[in-house]
């Protein structure tokens, strides 16, 4: 016991003795209580999750892949375009729409088949098959573009994800690509954008990771839709073949390789992880119930009732 602690205890005993003499209470009748918990009480408080001195951390129930599967639920990162009331109302409308139509998981590079209402079609419906080359925007404005080459003619159709005229969205091939968008397929050979209109769906095992298709496309000679040599593309094989020295110098002059180290710019164009968890926690219960209902219907469709009984 240090001399400082001894002086502290002696001063407290002197104060209690003086107080008891002033009130006429015998010193032996005074009981001193320690502020430290007894070993049993301390162990019980640590085991109890409601202990005030124990900092408990709640485990998130939202799966980590929700930020990629349901990215349209994340608001626009630009602060001047944010509106809390509008975002709440849009989330409610999006969940109501998902209760009426199955919007499956898909990414840029997946092959989809979309059936929509068309008053000019023979059966008042039109079905289009194509590869997803762009997926952008958020909320009710979320959209994606499908591309296919039919009769040597490239056709692209832009669909609003929550358009009420959409009747069915099928994923024929679920996969990812090396780049964020595939707009360069407009300048690639037709074989990379040609898909059979009667293509059968390729079913992945449940719980399997989404495969990444690392194919590198071959571009046609110029002119191009954009200056692809300036976009640092990973899925193109022959950009250097169609880029002369003058274009290469211009691309190096406008390049900004330091942007990947700009943390502030990355913060401005993304949603913080804490805010993402808060958003998905609010809508998790409804999305999870819709997923369970979709899996149940999928199991029912895969079951084929035998025509003859043994």
Short mmCIF file of C-alpha atoms in Angstrom, two decimals:
data_model
loop_
_atom_site.label_atom_id
_atom_site.label_comp_id
_atom_site.label_asym_id
_atom_site.label_seq_id
_atom_site.Cartn_x
_atom_site.Cartn_y
_atom_site.Cartn_z
CA UNK A 1 0.00 0.00 0.00
CA UNK A 2 1.53 3.33 -1.04
CA UNK A 3 1.87 6.33 1.26
CA UNK A 4 -0.66 8.26 -0.84
CA UNK A 5 -3.31 5.56 -0.35
CA UNK A 6 -2.56 5.41 3.44
CA UNK A 7 -3.04 9.16 3.79
CA UNK A 8 -6.31 8.96 1.82
CA UNK A 9 -7.70 6.20 4.11
CA UNK A 10 -6.57 8.04 7.27
CA UNK A 11 -8.26 11.24 6.14
CA UNK A 12 -11.53 9.39 5.49
CA UNK A 13 -11.46 7.72 8.91
CA UNK A 14 -10.83 11.07 10.56
CA UNK A 15 -13.77 12.58 8.70
CA UNK A 16 -16.13 9.74 9.74
CA UNK A 17 -14.97 9.92 13.40
CA UNK A 18 -15.53 13.70 13.49
CA UNK A 19 -18.96 13.35 11.92
CA UNK A 20 -20.02 10.66 14.40
CA UNK A 21 -18.87 12.73 17.39
CA UNK A 22 -20.88 15.68 16.14
CA UNK A 23 -24.06 13.55 15.76
CA UNK A 24 -23.51 11.48 18.95
CA UNK A 25 -23.26 8.16 17.08
CA UNK A 26 -20.70 5.59 18.30
CA UNK A 27 -17.92 4.97 15.82
CA UNK A 28 -18.33 1.16 16.11
CA UNK A 29 -21.92 1.44 14.78
CA UNK A 30 -20.81 3.01 11.53
CA UNK A 31 -20.51 0.69 8.50
CA UNK A 32 -18.42 1.57 5.49
CA UNK A 33 -19.49 0.16 2.11
CA UNK A 34 -17.13 -0.29 -0.81
CA UNK A 35 -18.06 0.97 -4.26
CA UNK A 36 -16.50 -2.12 -5.88
CA UNK A 37 -18.72 -5.03 -6.81
CA UNK A 38 -18.27 -8.35 -5.10
CA UNK A 39 -16.85 -11.14 -7.31
CA UNK A 40 -20.25 -12.83 -7.69
CA UNK A 41 -22.07 -9.61 -8.58
CA UNK A 42 -19.33 -8.56 -10.99
CA UNK A 43 -19.50 -11.90 -12.80
CA UNK A 44 -23.29 -11.70 -13.00
CA UNK A 45 -23.20 -8.20 -14.45
CA UNK A 46 -20.69 -9.28 -17.08
CA UNK A 47 -22.82 -12.27 -18.05
CA UNK A 48 -25.99 -10.17 -18.18
CA UNK A 49 -26.48 -8.36 -21.51
CA UNK A 50 -28.34 -5.54 -19.72
CA UNK A 51 -25.42 -4.49 -17.55
CA UNK A 52 -24.97 -0.73 -17.74
CA UNK A 53 -21.18 -0.90 -17.40
CA UNK A 54 -20.74 -3.49 -20.14
CA UNK A 55 -20.65 -2.15 -23.68
CA UNK A 56 -22.63 -4.58 -25.82
CA UNK A 57 -22.38 -4.46 -29.59
CA UNK A 58 -25.38 -5.61 -31.62
CA UNK A 59 -24.60 -7.97 -34.45
CA UNK A 60 -26.01 -6.86 -37.80
CA UNK A 61 -28.59 -9.22 -39.30
CA UNK A 62 -28.39 -7.67 -42.76
CA UNK A 63 -26.34 -9.83 -45.19
CA UNK A 64 -23.27 -8.02 -46.55
CA UNK A 65 -24.24 -8.63 -50.19
CA UNK A 66 -27.38 -6.46 -49.91
CA UNK A 67 -25.36 -3.38 -50.94
CA UNK A 68 -24.73 -5.05 -54.32
CA UNK A 69 -28.02 -6.89 -54.86
CA UNK A 70 -30.31 -4.00 -53.83
CA UNK A 71 -28.07 -1.06 -54.64
CA UNK A 72 -31.02 0.97 -55.99
CA UNK A 73 -32.25 1.34 -52.39
CA UNK A 74 -29.17 3.43 -51.58
CA UNK A 75 -29.77 7.19 -52.02
CA UNK A 76 -27.89 9.46 -54.36
CA UNK A 77 -24.50 10.36 -52.84
CA UNK A 78 -24.89 14.02 -53.86
CA UNK A 79 -26.07 15.93 -50.81
CA UNK A 80 -28.00 18.55 -52.79
CA UNK A 81 -30.20 15.81 -54.27
CA UNK A 82 -31.05 14.14 -50.97
CA UNK A 83 -34.54 14.30 -49.50
CA UNK A 84 -35.39 12.09 -46.52
CA UNK A 85 -39.19 12.18 -47.06
CA UNK A 86 -38.94 11.34 -50.75
CA UNK A 87 -36.54 8.48 -50.04
CA UNK A 88 -38.92 6.96 -47.47
CA UNK A 89 -41.85 7.16 -49.89
CA UNK A 90 -39.78 5.72 -52.74
CA UNK A 91 -38.67 2.77 -50.60
CA UNK A 92 -42.31 2.03 -49.76
CA UNK A 93 -43.32 2.14 -53.44
CA UNK A 94 -40.35 -0.04 -54.43
CA UNK A 95 -41.23 -2.67 -51.85
CA UNK A 96 -44.88 -2.63 -52.99
CA UNK A 97 -43.74 -3.12 -56.56
CA UNK A 98 -41.45 -6.00 -55.59
CA UNK A 99 -44.43 -7.67 -53.92
CA UNK A 100 -46.16 -7.81 -57.34
CA UNK A 101 -43.22 -8.71 -59.59
CA UNK A 102 -40.10 -10.76 -58.98
CA UNK A 103 -37.03 -8.59 -59.61
CA UNK A 104 -34.16 -11.08 -59.37
CA UNK A 105 -30.50 -10.50 -58.61
CA UNK A 106 -28.48 -9.51 -61.68
CA UNK A 107 -25.37 -7.52 -62.52
CA UNK A 108 -23.74 -5.83 -65.48
CA UNK A 109 -22.83 -8.71 -67.79
CA UNK A 110 -25.82 -10.91 -66.92
CA UNK A 111 -28.10 -12.11 -69.71
CA UNK A 112 -31.76 -11.21 -69.06
CA UNK A 113 -35.14 -11.74 -70.68
CA UNK A 114 -37.69 -8.97 -70.02
CA UNK A 115 -41.38 -9.28 -70.81
CA UNK A 116 -43.26 -5.99 -70.94
CA UNK A 117 -46.66 -4.73 -72.04
CA UNK A 118 -46.82 -3.52 -75.64
CA UNK A 119 -50.16 -2.33 -77.05
CA UNK A 120 -48.85 -2.71 -80.62
CA UNK A 121 -47.72 -6.33 -80.24
CA UNK A 122 -49.83 -9.29 -81.30
CA UNK A 123 -50.40 -10.62 -77.78
CA UNK A 124 -50.05 -7.17 -76.18
CA UNK A 125 -46.70 -8.30 -74.71
CA UNK A 126 -43.13 -8.13 -75.98
CA UNK A 127 -40.15 -10.19 -74.83
CA UNK A 128 -36.57 -9.07 -75.33
CA UNK A 129 -33.39 -11.02 -74.56
CA UNK A 130 -30.05 -9.29 -74.17
CA UNK A 131 -26.95 -8.69 -72.08
CA UNK A 132 -27.05 -5.99 -69.42
CA UNK A 133 -24.51 -3.35 -70.45
CA UNK A 134 -25.47 -0.63 -67.95
CA UNK A 135 -27.15 -0.46 -64.55
CA UNK A 136 -27.45 2.98 -63.03
CA UNK A 137 -29.38 5.50 -60.91
CA UNK A 138 -31.24 4.90 -57.66
CA UNK A 139 -34.75 4.82 -56.23
CA UNK A 140 -37.66 4.68 -58.64
CA UNK A 141 -35.39 6.10 -61.35
CA UNK A 142 -33.21 2.96 -61.41
CA UNK A 143 -32.79 1.60 -64.94
CA UNK A 144 -30.79 -0.90 -66.96
CA UNK A 145 -29.98 -1.33 -70.66
CA UNK A 146 -30.09 -4.63 -72.56
CA UNK A 147 -28.26 -5.17 -75.84
CA UNK A 148 -28.60 -7.87 -78.49
CA UNK A 149 -27.68 -8.24 -82.14
CA UNK A 150 -30.64 -9.43 -84.23
CA UNK A 151 -30.29 -9.87 -88.02
CA UNK A 152 -26.87 -8.17 -87.92
CA UNK A 153 -28.40 -5.09 -86.32
CA UNK A 154 -27.50 -4.00 -82.80
CA UNK A 155 -30.59 -3.30 -80.68
CA UNK A 156 -30.60 -1.73 -77.25
CA UNK A 157 -33.62 -1.21 -75.00
CA UNK A 158 -33.60 0.79 -71.77
CA UNK A 159 -35.93 -0.47 -69.02
CA UNK A 160 -36.94 1.26 -65.82
CA UNK A 161 -36.55 -1.34 -63.09
CA UNK A 162 -39.79 -0.37 -61.32
CA UNK A 163 -41.82 0.38 -64.44
CA UNK A 164 -45.39 -0.93 -63.91
CA UNK A 165 -45.52 -2.12 -67.55
CA UNK A 166 -42.86 -4.77 -66.83
CA UNK A 167 -44.48 -8.17 -66.41
CA UNK A 168 -41.51 -10.47 -65.91
CA UNK A 169 -37.74 -10.30 -65.52
CA UNK A 170 -35.82 -13.55 -66.03
CA UNK A 171 -32.11 -14.13 -65.47
CA UNK A 172 -30.90 -16.52 -68.15
CA UNK A 173 -27.22 -16.33 -67.19
CA UNK A 174 -26.07 -14.79 -63.91
CA UNK A 175 -22.51 -13.51 -64.10
CA UNK A 176 -20.32 -10.44 -63.70
CA UNK A 177 -17.75 -8.78 -65.95
CA UNK A 178 -14.43 -7.06 -65.33
CA UNK A 179 -15.75 -3.51 -65.92
CA UNK A 180 -18.51 -1.43 -64.33
CA UNK A 181 -20.34 -1.01 -67.65
CA UNK A 182 -20.16 -2.68 -71.05
CA UNK A 183 -20.97 0.26 -73.31
CA UNK A 184 -17.91 -0.62 -75.37
CA UNK A 185 -19.85 -3.61 -76.73
CA UNK A 186 -21.35 -1.08 -79.17
CA UNK A 187 -17.94 -0.94 -80.87
CA UNK A 188 -17.07 -4.64 -80.40
CA UNK A 189 -17.63 -7.51 -82.78
CA UNK A 190 -21.23 -8.69 -83.05
CA UNK A 191 -20.45 -12.11 -81.63
CA UNK A 192 -19.99 -10.66 -78.13
CA UNK A 193 -23.53 -9.23 -78.13
CA UNK A 194 -25.46 -11.96 -79.95
CA UNK A 195 -27.80 -14.15 -77.91
CA UNK A 196 -30.52 -16.57 -78.93
CA UNK A 197 -34.02 -15.25 -78.31
CA UNK A 198 -35.06 -18.75 -77.17
CA UNK A 199 -32.08 -19.16 -74.82
CA UNK A 200 -32.69 -21.52 -71.91
CA UNK A 201 -31.84 -20.30 -68.39
CA UNK A 202 -28.60 -21.53 -66.81
CA UNK A 203 -29.36 -22.34 -63.16
CA UNK A 204 -26.62 -21.91 -60.57
CA UNK A 205 -26.62 -24.00 -57.39
CA UNK A 206 -28.20 -22.22 -54.45
CA UNK A 207 -25.60 -20.39 -52.38
CA UNK A 208 -22.93 -20.56 -55.08
CA UNK A 209 -20.88 -17.37 -55.68
CA UNK A 210 -21.65 -15.30 -58.75
CA UNK A 211 -19.08 -16.21 -61.45
CA UNK A 212 -16.94 -13.51 -63.06
CA UNK A 213 -16.57 -13.78 -66.82
CA UNK A 214 -13.04 -12.58 -67.65
CA UNK A 215 -13.51 -12.64 -71.43
CA UNK A 216 -11.75 -9.83 -73.32
CA UNK A 217 -13.69 -8.53 -76.31
CA UNK A 218 -12.21 -7.42 -79.62
CA UNK A 219 -13.13 -3.94 -80.84
CA UNK A 220 -13.82 -2.97 -84.44
CA UNK A 221 -11.68 -0.32 -86.13
CA UNK A 222 -12.53 3.33 -85.50
CA UNK A 223 -14.73 5.39 -85.36
CA UNK A 224 -15.85 4.47 -81.87
CA UNK A 225 -18.70 5.48 -79.62
CA UNK A 226 -16.20 6.96 -77.11
CA UNK A 227 -12.45 7.32 -76.59
CA UNK A 228 -12.01 3.95 -74.94
CA UNK A 229 -8.25 4.36 -74.58
CA UNK A 230 -8.96 6.88 -71.79
CA UNK A 231 -11.21 4.61 -69.69
CA UNK A 232 -8.71 2.07 -68.33
CA UNK A 233 -10.82 -0.90 -69.46
CA UNK A 234 -10.04 -4.41 -68.28
CA UNK A 235 -12.32 -6.32 -70.65
CA UNK A 236 -10.94 -5.12 -73.99
CA UNK A 237 -8.09 -6.89 -75.73
CA UNK A 238 -6.99 -4.72 -78.68
CA UNK A 239 -7.23 -1.03 -77.73
CA UNK A 240 -3.52 -0.48 -78.41
CA UNK A 241 -3.89 -1.81 -81.95
CA UNK A 242 -6.25 1.07 -82.85
CA UNK A 243 -4.49 3.81 -80.85
CA UNK A 244 -1.70 5.79 -82.45
CA UNK A 245 1.01 7.76 -80.66
CA UNK A 246 -0.88 11.07 -80.76
CA UNK A 247 -4.01 9.59 -79.13
CA UNK A 248 -1.85 7.80 -76.58
CA UNK A 249 -0.15 11.07 -75.55
CA UNK A 250 -3.53 12.79 -75.19
CA UNK A 251 -4.82 9.93 -73.05
CA UNK A 252 -1.77 10.20 -70.78
CA UNK A 253 -2.24 13.98 -70.53
CA UNK A 254 -5.86 13.77 -69.33
CA UNK A 255 -5.31 10.73 -67.11
CA UNK A 256 -5.76 11.21 -63.37
CA UNK A 257 -4.10 8.21 -61.70
CA UNK A 258 -4.09 9.95 -58.31
CA UNK A 259 -7.89 9.81 -58.05
CA UNK A 260 -7.78 6.35 -56.51
CA UNK A 261 -5.92 7.87 -53.54
CA UNK A 262 -8.36 10.79 -53.12
CA UNK A 263 -10.28 9.68 -50.03
CA UNK A 264 -12.46 12.79 -49.93
CA UNK A 265 -13.64 12.31 -53.50
CA UNK A 266 -14.39 8.66 -52.79
CA UNK A 267 -16.36 9.74 -49.71
CA UNK A 268 -18.44 12.24 -51.71
CA UNK A 269 -19.44 9.74 -54.39
CA UNK A 270 -20.35 6.89 -52.02
CA UNK A 271 -22.70 6.25 -49.11
CA UNK A 272 -21.04 5.60 -45.71
CA UNK A 273 -21.30 2.04 -44.47
CA UNK A 274 -23.10 3.11 -41.27
CA UNK A 275 -25.84 4.79 -43.33
CA UNK A 276 -26.12 1.75 -45.60
CA UNK A 277 -26.69 -0.51 -42.59
CA UNK A 278 -29.36 1.85 -41.27
CA UNK A 279 -31.20 1.87 -44.61
CA UNK A 280 -31.10 -1.90 -45.13
CA UNK A 281 -32.08 -2.57 -41.51
CA UNK A 282 -35.34 -0.71 -42.11
CA UNK A 283 -36.27 -2.72 -45.20
CA UNK A 284 -34.62 -6.04 -44.33
CA UNK A 285 -37.73 -7.74 -42.93
CA UNK A 286 -39.81 -7.10 -46.05
CA UNK A 287 -37.02 -7.99 -48.47
CA UNK A 288 -36.27 -11.17 -46.53
CA UNK A 289 -39.94 -12.26 -46.60
CA UNK A 290 -40.04 -11.62 -50.37
CA UNK A 291 -36.90 -13.72 -50.83
CA UNK A 292 -38.40 -16.61 -48.86
CA UNK A 293 -41.60 -16.45 -50.91
CA UNK A 294 -39.57 -16.43 -54.15
CA UNK A 295 -37.53 -19.46 -53.08
CA UNK A 296 -40.73 -21.29 -52.11
CA UNK A 297 -42.30 -20.62 -55.50
CA UNK A 298 -39.06 -21.70 -57.21
CA UNK A 299 -39.15 -25.04 -55.40
CA UNK A 300 -42.77 -25.52 -56.45
CA UNK A 301 -41.91 -24.86 -60.10
CA UNK A 302 -39.03 -27.33 -60.09
CA UNK A 303 -41.25 -30.12 -58.75
CA UNK A 304 -42.89 -32.14 -61.53
CA UNK A 305 -45.88 -34.22 -60.55
CA UNK A 306 -45.68 -37.74 -62.01
CA UNK A 307 -48.36 -38.62 -64.53
CA UNK A 308 -48.45 -42.31 -63.63
CA UNK A 309 -48.41 -43.80 -60.17
CA UNK A 310 -46.68 -47.09 -59.48
#
